[in-house]
CSV table of N, CA and C in Angstrom, one decimal:
chain,number,residue,atom,x,y,z
A,15,MET,N,0.8,-1.2,0.0
A,15,MET,CA,0.0,0.0,0.0
A,15,MET,C,0.9,1.3,0.0
A,16,ASN,N,2.0,1.2,0.7
A,16,ASN,CA,2.9,2.3,0.8
A,16,ASN,C,3.4,2.7,-0.6
A,17,VAL,N,3.8,1.7,-1.4
A,17,VAL,CA,4.3,2.0,-2.8
A,17,VAL,C,3.2,2.6,-3.6
A,18,ARG,N,2.0,2.2,-3.5
A,18,ARG,CA,0.9,2.7,-4.3
A,18,ARG,C,0.6,4.2,-4.0
A,19,VAL,N,0.7,4.5,-2.7
A,19,VAL,CA,0.5,5.9,-2.3
A,19,VAL,C,1.6,6.8,-2.9
A,20,LYS,N,2.8,6.3,-2.8
A,20,LYS,CA,4.0,7.1,-3.4
A,20,LYS,C,3.8,7.3,-4.9
A,21,THR,N,3.3,6.3,-5.6
A,21,THR,CA,3.1,6.4,-7.0
A,21,THR,C,2.0,7.4,-7.3
A,22,ILE,N,1.0,7.4,-6.6
A,22,ILE,CA,-0.1,8.3,-6.8
A,22,ILE,C,0.3,9.8,-6.5
A,23,ILE,N,1.1,10.0,-5.5
A,23,ILE,CA,1.6,11.3,-5.1
A,23,ILE,C,2.5,11.8,-6.2
A,24,ILE,N,3.4,11.0,-6.7
A,24,ILE,CA,4.4,11.4,-7.8
A,24,ILE,C,3.6,11.7,-9.0
A,25,ALA,N,2.6,10.9,-9.4
A,25,ALA,CA,1.7,11.2,-10.6
A,25,ALA,C,1.0,12.5,-10.4
A,26,ILE,N,0.5,12.8,-9.2
A,26,ILE,CA,-0.2,14.1,-9.0
A,26,ILE,C,0.8,15.3,-9.2
A,27,ILE,N,2.0,15.1,-8.6
A,27,ILE,CA,3.0,16.1,-8.7
A,27,ILE,C,3.4,16.3,-10.1
A,28,ASP,N,3.6,15.3,-10.9
A,28,ASP,CA,3.9,15.4,-12.3
A,28,ASP,C,2.9,16.1,-13.1
A,29,VAL,N,1.6,15.8,-12.9
A,29,VAL,CA,0.5,16.5,-13.6
A,29,VAL,C,0.5,17.9,-13.2
A,30,ALA,N,0.6,18.2,-11.9
A,30,ALA,CA,0.6,19.6,-11.5
A,30,ALA,C,1.8,20.4,-12.1
A,31,LEU,N,3.0,19.8,-12.1
A,31,LEU,CA,4.1,20.4,-12.7
A,31,LEU,C,4.0,20.7,-14.2
A,32,ALA,N,3.4,19.7,-14.9
A,32,ALA,CA,3.1,19.8,-16.4
A,32,ALA,C,2.1,21.0,-16.6
A,33,ALA,N,1.1,21.0,-15.8
A,33,ALA,CA,0.1,22.1,-15.9
A,33,ALA,C,0.7,23.5,-15.7
A,34,TYR,N,1.6,23.6,-14.7
A,34,TYR,CA,2.3,24.8,-14.4
A,34,TYR,C,3.2,25.2,-15.5
A,35,LEU,N,4.0,24.3,-16.0
A,35,LEU,CA,4.9,24.6,-17.2
A,35,LEU,C,4.1,25.1,-18.4
A,36,PHE,N,3.0,24.4,-18.7
A,36,PHE,CA,2.1,24.8,-19.8
A,36,PHE,C,1.6,26.2,-19.6
A,37,CYS,N,1.2,26.5,-18.5
A,37,CYS,CA,0.7,27.9,-18.2
A,37,CYS,C,1.8,28.9,-18.2
A,38,ALA,N,2.9,28.6,-17.7
A,38,ALA,CA,4.1,29.5,-17.7
A,38,ALA,C,4.5,29.8,-19.1
A,39,ILE,N,4.5,28.8,-20.0
A,39,ILE,CA,4.9,29.0,-21.4
A,39,ILE,C,3.9,29.8,-22.2
A,40,THR,N,2.6,29.5,-22.0
A,40,THR,CA,1.6,30.1,-22.9
A,40,THR,C,0.9,31.3,-22.3
A,41,VAL,N,0.4,31.2,-21.1
A,41,VAL,CA,-0.5,32.2,-20.6
A,41,VAL,C,0.3,33.3,-19.9
A,42,PHE,N,1.2,33.0,-19.1
A,42,PHE,CA,2.0,34.0,-18.3
A,42,PHE,C,3.0,34.7,-19.1
A,43,ASN,N,3.4,34.2,-20.3
A,43,ASN,CA,4.5,34.8,-21.1
A,43,ASN,C,4.0,35.8,-22.1
A,44,ARG,N,2.7,36.1,-22.2
A,44,ARG,CA,2.2,37.0,-23.1
A,44,ARG,C,2.3,38.5,-22.7
A,45,THR,N,2.7,39.3,-23.6
A,45,THR,CA,2.7,40.8,-23.3
A,45,THR,C,1.4,41.4,-23.7
A,46,ASP,N,1.2,42.6,-23.2
A,46,ASP,CA,0.0,43.3,-23.5
A,46,ASP,C,0.2,44.2,-24.7
A,47,ASP,N,0.3,43.6,-26.0
A,47,ASP,CA,0.6,44.3,-27.2
A,47,ASP,C,-0.5,45.3,-27.5
A,48,ASP,N,-1.7,45.1,-27.1
A,48,ASP,CA,-2.8,46.1,-27.5
A,48,ASP,C,-2.5,47.5,-26.9
A,49,ASN,N,-1.9,47.5,-25.7
A,49,ASN,CA,-1.7,48.8,-25.1
A,49,ASN,C,-0.3,49.4,-25.4
A,50,GLN,N,0.6,48.7,-25.9
A,50,GLN,CA,1.9,49.2,-26.2
A,50,GLN,C,2.0,49.8,-27.6
A,51,LEU,N,2.5,51.0,-27.8
A,51,LEU,CA,2.7,51.6,-29.1
A,51,LEU,C,4.2,51.4,-29.5
A,52,CYS,N,4.4,51.2,-30.7
A,52,CYS,CA,5.8,51.1,-31.2
A,52,CYS,C,6.5,52.4,-31.0
A,53,ALA,N,7.7,52.3,-30.3
A,53,ALA,CA,8.4,53.5,-29.9
A,53,ALA,C,9.5,53.9,-30.9
A,54,ALA,N,10.1,52.9,-31.6
A,54,ALA,CA,11.2,53.2,-32.4
A,54,ALA,C,11.4,52.2,-33.5
A,55,VAL,N,12.0,52.6,-34.6
A,55,VAL,CA,12.5,51.6,-35.6
A,55,VAL,C,14.0,51.7,-35.7
A,56,ASP,N,14.7,50.6,-35.6
A,56,ASP,CA,16.1,50.6,-35.7
A,56,ASP,C,16.5,49.9,-37.0
A,57,VAL,N,16.9,50.7,-38.0
A,57,VAL,CA,17.3,50.2,-39.3
A,57,VAL,C,18.8,49.9,-39.3
A,58,GLN,N,19.2,48.6,-39.5
A,58,GLN,CA,20.6,48.2,-39.5
A,58,GLN,C,20.9,47.7,-40.9
A,59,ILE,N,21.8,48.4,-41.6
A,59,ILE,CA,22.2,48.0,-42.9
A,59,ILE,C,23.5,47.3,-42.7
A,60,GLN,N,23.5,46.0,-43.0
A,60,GLN,CA,24.6,45.1,-42.7
A,60,GLN,C,25.9,45.4,-43.4
A,61,ASP,N,25.8,45.7,-44.7
A,61,ASP,CA,27.0,46.0,-45.5
A,61,ASP,C,26.9,47.3,-46.2
A,62,ASP,N,27.1,48.3,-45.4
A,62,ASP,CA,26.9,49.7,-46.0
A,62,ASP,C,28.2,50.2,-46.5
A,63,VAL,N,29.0,49.4,-47.2
A,63,VAL,CA,30.3,49.9,-47.7
A,63,VAL,C,30.1,50.7,-49.0
A,64,VAL,N,29.0,50.5,-49.7
A,64,VAL,CA,28.8,51.2,-50.9
A,64,VAL,C,28.0,52.5,-50.5
A,65,ASP,N,28.7,53.6,-50.7
A,65,ASP,CA,28.1,54.9,-50.4
A,65,ASP,C,27.1,55.3,-51.5
A,66,GLY,N,25.9,55.8,-51.1
A,66,GLY,CA,25.0,56.4,-52.1
A,66,GLY,C,23.9,55.6,-52.5
A,67,PHE,N,23.8,54.3,-52.1
A,67,PHE,CA,22.6,53.5,-52.5
A,67,PHE,C,21.5,53.4,-51.4
A,68,LEU,N,21.9,53.0,-50.2
A,68,LEU,CA,20.9,52.9,-49.2
A,68,LEU,C,21.4,53.5,-47.9
A,69,ASP,N,20.5,54.2,-47.2
A,69,ASP,CA,20.8,54.6,-45.9
A,69,ASP,C,19.5,54.6,-45.0
A,70,ASN,N,19.7,54.8,-43.8
A,70,ASN,CA,18.5,54.7,-42.9
A,70,ASN,C,17.3,55.5,-43.3
A,71,SER,N,17.6,56.8,-43.7
A,71,SER,CA,16.5,57.7,-44.0
A,71,SER,C,15.8,57.2,-45.3
A,72,GLU,N,16.5,56.6,-46.2
A,72,GLU,CA,15.9,56.0,-47.4
A,72,GLU,C,14.9,54.9,-47.0
A,73,ILE,N,15.3,54.0,-46.1
A,73,ILE,CA,14.5,52.9,-45.7
A,73,ILE,C,13.2,53.4,-45.0
A,74,VAL,N,13.4,54.4,-44.1
A,74,VAL,CA,12.3,55.0,-43.4
A,74,VAL,C,11.3,55.7,-44.4
A,75,ARG,N,11.9,56.4,-45.3
A,75,ARG,CA,11.0,57.0,-46.4
A,75,ARG,C,10.2,56.0,-47.2
A,76,LEU,N,10.9,54.9,-47.5
A,76,LEU,CA,10.2,53.8,-48.2
A,76,LEU,C,9.1,53.2,-47.4
A,77,MET,N,9.3,53.0,-46.1
A,77,MET,CA,8.3,52.5,-45.2
A,77,MET,C,7.1,53.4,-45.1
A,78,LYS,N,7.4,54.7,-45.0
A,78,LYS,CA,6.3,55.7,-44.9
A,78,LYS,C,5.5,55.8,-46.2
A,79,GLN,N,6.2,55.7,-47.3
A,79,GLN,CA,5.6,55.8,-48.6
A,79,GLN,C,4.6,54.6,-48.8
A,80,GLN,N,5.0,53.5,-48.3
A,80,GLN,CA,4.2,52.3,-48.5
A,80,GLN,C,3.2,52.1,-47.3
A,81,LYS,N,3.2,53.0,-46.4
A,81,LYS,CA,2.3,53.0,-45.2
A,81,LYS,C,2.5,51.8,-44.3
A,82,ILE,N,3.7,51.5,-44.1
A,82,ILE,CA,4.1,50.4,-43.2
A,82,ILE,C,5.0,50.8,-42.1
A,83,TYR,N,5.2,52.1,-41.9
A,83,TYR,CA,6.0,52.7,-40.9
A,83,TYR,C,5.4,52.4,-39.5
A,84,PRO,N,6.0,51.6,-38.6
A,84,PRO,CA,5.3,51.2,-37.4
A,84,PRO,C,5.3,52.1,-36.2
A,85,VAL,N,6.1,53.2,-36.2
A,85,VAL,CA,6.1,54.1,-35.0
A,85,VAL,C,4.8,54.7,-34.8
A,86,SER,N,4.4,54.6,-33.5
A,86,SER,CA,3.1,55.1,-33.0
A,86,SER,C,1.9,54.2,-33.3
A,87,GLN,N,2.2,53.0,-33.9
A,87,GLN,CA,1.2,52.0,-34.1
A,87,GLN,C,1.1,51.0,-33.0
A,88,PRO,N,0.0,50.5,-32.7
A,88,PRO,CA,0.0,49.4,-31.6
A,88,PRO,C,0.8,48.2,-32.1
A,89,MET,N,1.6,47.7,-31.1
A,89,MET,CA,2.5,46.6,-31.5
A,89,MET,C,1.7,45.4,-32.0
A,90,SER,N,0.5,45.2,-31.6
A,90,SER,CA,-0.3,44.1,-32.1
A,90,SER,C,-0.6,44.2,-33.6
A,91,LYS,N,-0.6,45.4,-34.1
A,91,LYS,CA,-0.9,45.7,-35.5
A,91,LYS,C,0.3,45.8,-36.4
A,92,VAL,N,1.5,45.7,-35.8
A,92,VAL,CA,2.7,45.8,-36.6
A,92,VAL,C,2.9,44.5,-37.2
A,93,ASP,N,2.9,44.4,-38.5
A,93,ASP,CA,3.1,43.2,-39.3
A,93,ASP,C,4.5,43.1,-39.8
A,94,VAL,N,5.4,42.4,-39.1
A,94,VAL,CA,6.8,42.4,-39.6
A,94,VAL,C,7.0,41.6,-40.9
A,95,ARG,N,6.2,40.7,-41.1
A,95,ARG,CA,6.2,39.9,-42.4
A,95,ARG,C,5.9,40.9,-43.6
A,96,LYS,N,4.9,41.7,-43.4
A,96,LYS,CA,4.6,42.7,-44.5
A,96,LYS,C,5.7,43.7,-44.7
A,97,ILE,N,6.3,44.1,-43.6
A,97,ILE,CA,7.5,45.0,-43.8
A,97,ILE,C,8.6,44.3,-44.6
A,98,GLU,N,8.9,43.1,-44.2
A,98,GLU,CA,9.9,42.3,-45.0
A,98,GLU,C,9.5,42.2,-46.4
A,99,ASN,N,8.3,41.8,-46.7
A,99,ASN,CA,7.9,41.6,-48.1
A,99,ASN,C,7.9,42.9,-48.9
A,100,VAL,N,7.5,44.0,-48.3
A,100,VAL,CA,7.5,45.3,-49.1
A,100,VAL,C,9.0,45.7,-49.3
A,101,LEU,N,9.8,45.6,-48.3
A,101,LEU,CA,11.2,46.1,-48.5
A,101,LEU,C,12.0,45.2,-49.4
A,102,GLU,N,11.7,43.9,-49.5
A,102,GLU,CA,12.4,43.0,-50.4
A,102,GLU,C,12.1,43.3,-51.9
A,103,LYS,N,11.0,44.0,-52.1
A,103,LYS,CA,10.7,44.4,-53.5
A,103,LYS,C,11.6,45.5,-54.1
A,104,SER,N,12.3,46.2,-53.2
A,104,SER,CA,13.2,47.3,-53.6
A,104,SER,C,14.3,46.7,-54.4
A,105,PRO,N,14.7,47.3,-55.5
A,105,PRO,CA,15.7,46.8,-56.4
A,105,PRO,C,17.1,46.9,-55.8
A,106,PHE,N,17.2,47.6,-54.7
A,106,PHE,CA,18.5,47.8,-54.0
A,106,PHE,C,18.7,46.9,-52.8
A,107,ILE,N,17.7,46.2,-52.4
A,107,ILE,CA,17.8,45.4,-51.2
A,107,ILE,C,17.9,43.9,-51.6
A,108,ASP,N,18.8,43.2,-51.0
A,108,ASP,CA,19.0,41.8,-51.2
A,108,ASP,C,18.2,40.9,-50.3
A,109,SER,N,18.3,41.2,-49.0
A,109,SER,CA,17.5,40.4,-48.0
A,109,SER,C,17.1,41.3,-46.8
A,110,VAL,N,16.0,40.9,-46.2
A,110,VAL,CA,15.5,41.7,-45.0
A,110,VAL,C,15.1,40.8,-43.9
A,111,GLU,N,15.4,41.2,-42.7
A,111,GLU,CA,15.0,40.4,-41.5
A,111,GLU,C,14.4,41.5,-40.6
A,112,CYS,N,13.1,41.3,-40.2
A,112,CYS,CA,12.5,42.3,-39.4
A,112,CYS,C,11.9,41.6,-38.2
A,113,PHE,N,12.0,42.2,-37.0
A,113,PHE,CA,11.4,41.6,-35.8
A,113,PHE,C,11.1,42.6,-34.7
A,114,LYS,N,10.2,42.3,-33.8
A,114,LYS,CA,9.8,43.1,-32.7
A,114,LYS,C,10.7,42.9,-31.5
A,115,THR,N,11.0,44.0,-30.8
A,115,THR,CA,11.8,43.8,-29.6
A,115,THR,C,10.9,43.9,-28.3
A,116,ILE,N,11.4,43.5,-27.2
A,116,ILE,CA,10.6,43.5,-26.0
A,116,ILE,C,10.3,44.9,-25.5
A,117,ASP,N,11.1,45.9,-25.9
A,117,ASP,CA,10.9,47.2,-25.4
A,117,ASP,C,10.1,48.1,-26.4
A,118,ALA,N,9.1,47.4,-27.1
A,118,ALA,CA,8.2,48.1,-28.1
A,118,ALA,C,8.9,48.7,-29.2
A,119,GLY,N,9.9,48.1,-29.8
A,119,GLY,CA,10.6,48.6,-30.9
A,119,GLY,C,10.5,47.6,-32.1
A,120,VAL,N,10.9,48.0,-33.2
A,120,VAL,CA,11.0,47.2,-34.4
A,120,VAL,C,12.4,47.3,-35.0
A,121,VAL,N,13.1,46.2,-35.2
A,121,VAL,CA,14.4,46.2,-35.8
A,121,VAL,C,14.3,45.7,-37.2
A,122,VAL,N,14.9,46.4,-38.2
A,122,VAL,CA,14.9,46.0,-39.6
A,122,VAL,C,16.4,45.8,-39.9
A,123,LYS,N,16.8,44.6,-40.1
A,123,LYS,CA,18.2,44.3,-40.6
A,123,LYS,C,18.1,43.9,-42.1
A,124,LEU,N,18.9,44.6,-42.8
A,124,LEU,CA,18.9,44.3,-44.3
A,124,LEU,C,20.3,44.3,-44.9
A,125,THR,N,20.4,43.6,-46.0
A,125,THR,CA,21.6,43.6,-46.7
A,125,THR,C,21.3,44.2,-48.1
A,126,GLN,N,22.1,45.0,-48.6
A,126,GLN,CA,21.8,45.6,-49.9
A,126,GLN,C,22.6,44.9,-51.0
A,127,ARG,N,22.0,45.0,-52.2
A,127,ARG,CA,22.7,44.4,-53.3
A,127,ARG,C,24.0,45.2,-53.6
A,128,MET,N,25.0,44.6,-54.0
A,128,MET,CA,26.3,45.2,-54.2
A,128,MET,C,26.6,45.4,-55.6
A,129,PRO,N,26.5,46.7,-56.1
A,129,PRO,CA,26.8,46.9,-57.5
A,129,PRO,C,28.3,46.8,-57.8
A,130,LEU,N,28.6,46.2,-58.9
A,130,LEU,CA,30.0,46.1,-59.3
A,130,LEU,C,30.4,47.0,-60.4
A,131,ILE,N,29.5,47.2,-61.3
A,131,ILE,CA,29.8,48.0,-62.5
A,131,ILE,C,28.6,48.8,-62.9
A,132,ARG,N,28.9,50.0,-63.4
A,132,ARG,CA,27.8,50.9,-64.0
A,132,ARG,C,27.9,50.8,-65.5
A,133,VAL,N,26.7,50.6,-66.1
A,133,VAL,CA,26.6,50.5,-67.5
A,133,VAL,C,25.9,51.7,-68.1
A,134,LYS,N,26.6,52.5,-69.0
A,134,LYS,CA,26.0,53.6,-69.7
A,134,LYS,C,26.1,53.3,-71.1
A,135,ARG,N,24.9,53.2,-71.8
A,135,ARG,CA,24.9,52.9,-73.2
A,135,ARG,C,24.6,54.1,-74.0
A,136,ASN,N,24.9,54.1,-75.3
A,136,ASN,CA,24.7,55.2,-76.2
A,136,ASN,C,23.2,55.4,-76.4
A,137,SER,N,22.4,54.3,-76.2
A,137,SER,CA,20.9,54.4,-76.3
A,137,SER,C,20.3,55.1,-75.2
A,138,GLY,N,21.0,55.5,-74.1
A,138,GLY,CA,20.5,56.2,-73.0
A,138,GLY,C,20.3,55.3,-71.8
A,139,ASP,N,20.4,54.0,-71.9
A,139,ASP,CA,20.3,53.1,-70.8
A,139,ASP,C,21.4,53.4,-69.8
A,140,ASP,N,21.0,53.4,-68.5
A,140,ASP,CA,22.0,53.7,-67.4
A,140,ASP,C,21.6,52.8,-66.2
A,141,TYR,N,22.4,51.8,-65.9
A,141,TYR,CA,22.0,50.9,-64.8
A,141,TYR,C,23.3,50.3,-64.3
A,142,TYR,N,23.1,49.5,-63.2
A,142,TYR,CA,24.2,48.9,-62.5
A,142,TYR,C,24.1,47.4,-62.7
A,143,ILE,N,25.2,46.6,-62.6
A,143,ILE,CA,25.2,45.2,-62.5
A,143,ILE,C,25.8,44.8,-61.2
A,144,ASP,N,25.0,44.0,-60.4
A,144,ASP,CA,25.4,43.7,-59.1
A,144,ASP,C,26.3,42.4,-59.1
A,145,ASN,N,26.7,42.0,-57.9
A,145,ASN,CA,27.7,40.9,-57.7
A,145,ASN,C,27.1,39.6,-58.1
A,146,ARG,N,25.8,39.5,-58.3
A,146,ARG,CA,25.2,38.2,-58.7
A,146,ARG,C,24.7,38.3,-60.2
A,147,GLY,N,25.1,39.3,-60.9
A,147,GLY,CA,24.8,39.4,-62.3
A,147,GLY,C,23.4,40.1,-62.5
A,148,GLY,N,22.7,40.5,-61.5
A,148,GLY,CA,21.4,41.2,-61.7
A,148,GLY,C,21.6,42.6,-62.1
A,149,ILE,N,20.5,43.2,-62.6
A,149,ILE,CA,20.5,44.6,-63.1
A,149,ILE,C,19.8,45.4,-62.0
A,150,MET,N,20.4,46.5,-61.7
A,150,MET,CA,19.9,47.5,-60.7
A,150,MET,C,19.7,48.8,-61.4
A,151,PRO,N,18.6,49.4,-61.2
A,151,PRO,CA,18.3,50.7,-61.9
A,151,PRO,C,19.2,51.8,-61.3
A,152,ASN,N,19.5,52.8,-62.0
A,152,ASN,CA,20.3,54.0,-61.6
A,152,ASN,C,19.3,55.0,-61.0
A,153,ASN,N,19.3,55.2,-59.7
A,153,ASN,CA,18.5,56.2,-59.1
A,153,ASN,C,19.3,57.5,-58.7
A,154,ARG,N,20.6,57.3,-58.5
A,154,ARG,CA,21.5,58.4,-58.2
A,154,ARG,C,22.9,58.0,-58.5
A,155,ASN,N,23.7,59.0,-58.6
A,155,ASN,CA,25.1,58.7,-59.0
A,155,ASN,C,25.9,58.2,-57.7
A,156,ALA,N,26.7,57.2,-57.9
A,156,ALA,CA,27.5,56.7,-56.9
A,156,ALA,C,29.0,56.8,-57.3
A,157,GLY,N,29.8,57.2,-56.3
A,157,GLY,CA,31.2,57.3,-56.6
A,157,GLY,C,31.9,56.0,-56.5
A,158,ASP,N,33.2,56.0,-57.0
A,158,ASP,CA,34.0,54.8,-56.9
A,158,ASP,C,33.4,53.6,-57.7
A,159,MET,N,32.9,53.8,-58.9
A,159,MET,CA,32.2,52.8,-59.6
A,159,MET,C,32.8,52.8,-61.0
A,160,VAL,N,33.1,51.6,-61.6
A,160,VAL,CA,33.6,51.4,-62.9
A,160,VAL,C,32.5,51.7,-63.9
A,161,ILE,N,32.7,52.5,-64.9
A,161,ILE,CA,31.7,52.7,-65.9
A,161,ILE,C,32.1,52.0,-67.2
A,162,ALA,N,31.2,51.2,-67.7
A,162,ALA,CA,31.4,50.5,-68.9
A,162,ALA,C,30.5,51.0,-70.0
């Protein structure tokens, strides 16, 4: 009888511990996103060695133009996937990673396409070729670029 009581007590403790862990992971770990407003956007350009193509103000301008700028929006309505998808459509961006921070901020990490050569044709075409062989439009002049 003594062994049976110990087994029942251990089973009850296991069930109680499993229920507590489940609640700790799901219920108690939620933040109140409805009341928090996005405080800041941190744009991090991973490889900003090419001057003149992308900078933080250009990314913020693009987000505002596409109406996806999250500052002053409720954190529950900030869609980081939509921000990633919109920014990846830019001809100057190679990849984007966007995520929310615990202090009501949004971080946008991106890598830009790296132009290797500028092409100016007699027909008036003016574009860049990047390190993967893709064509990038010319939106402004960049220094230190080979012109072919």
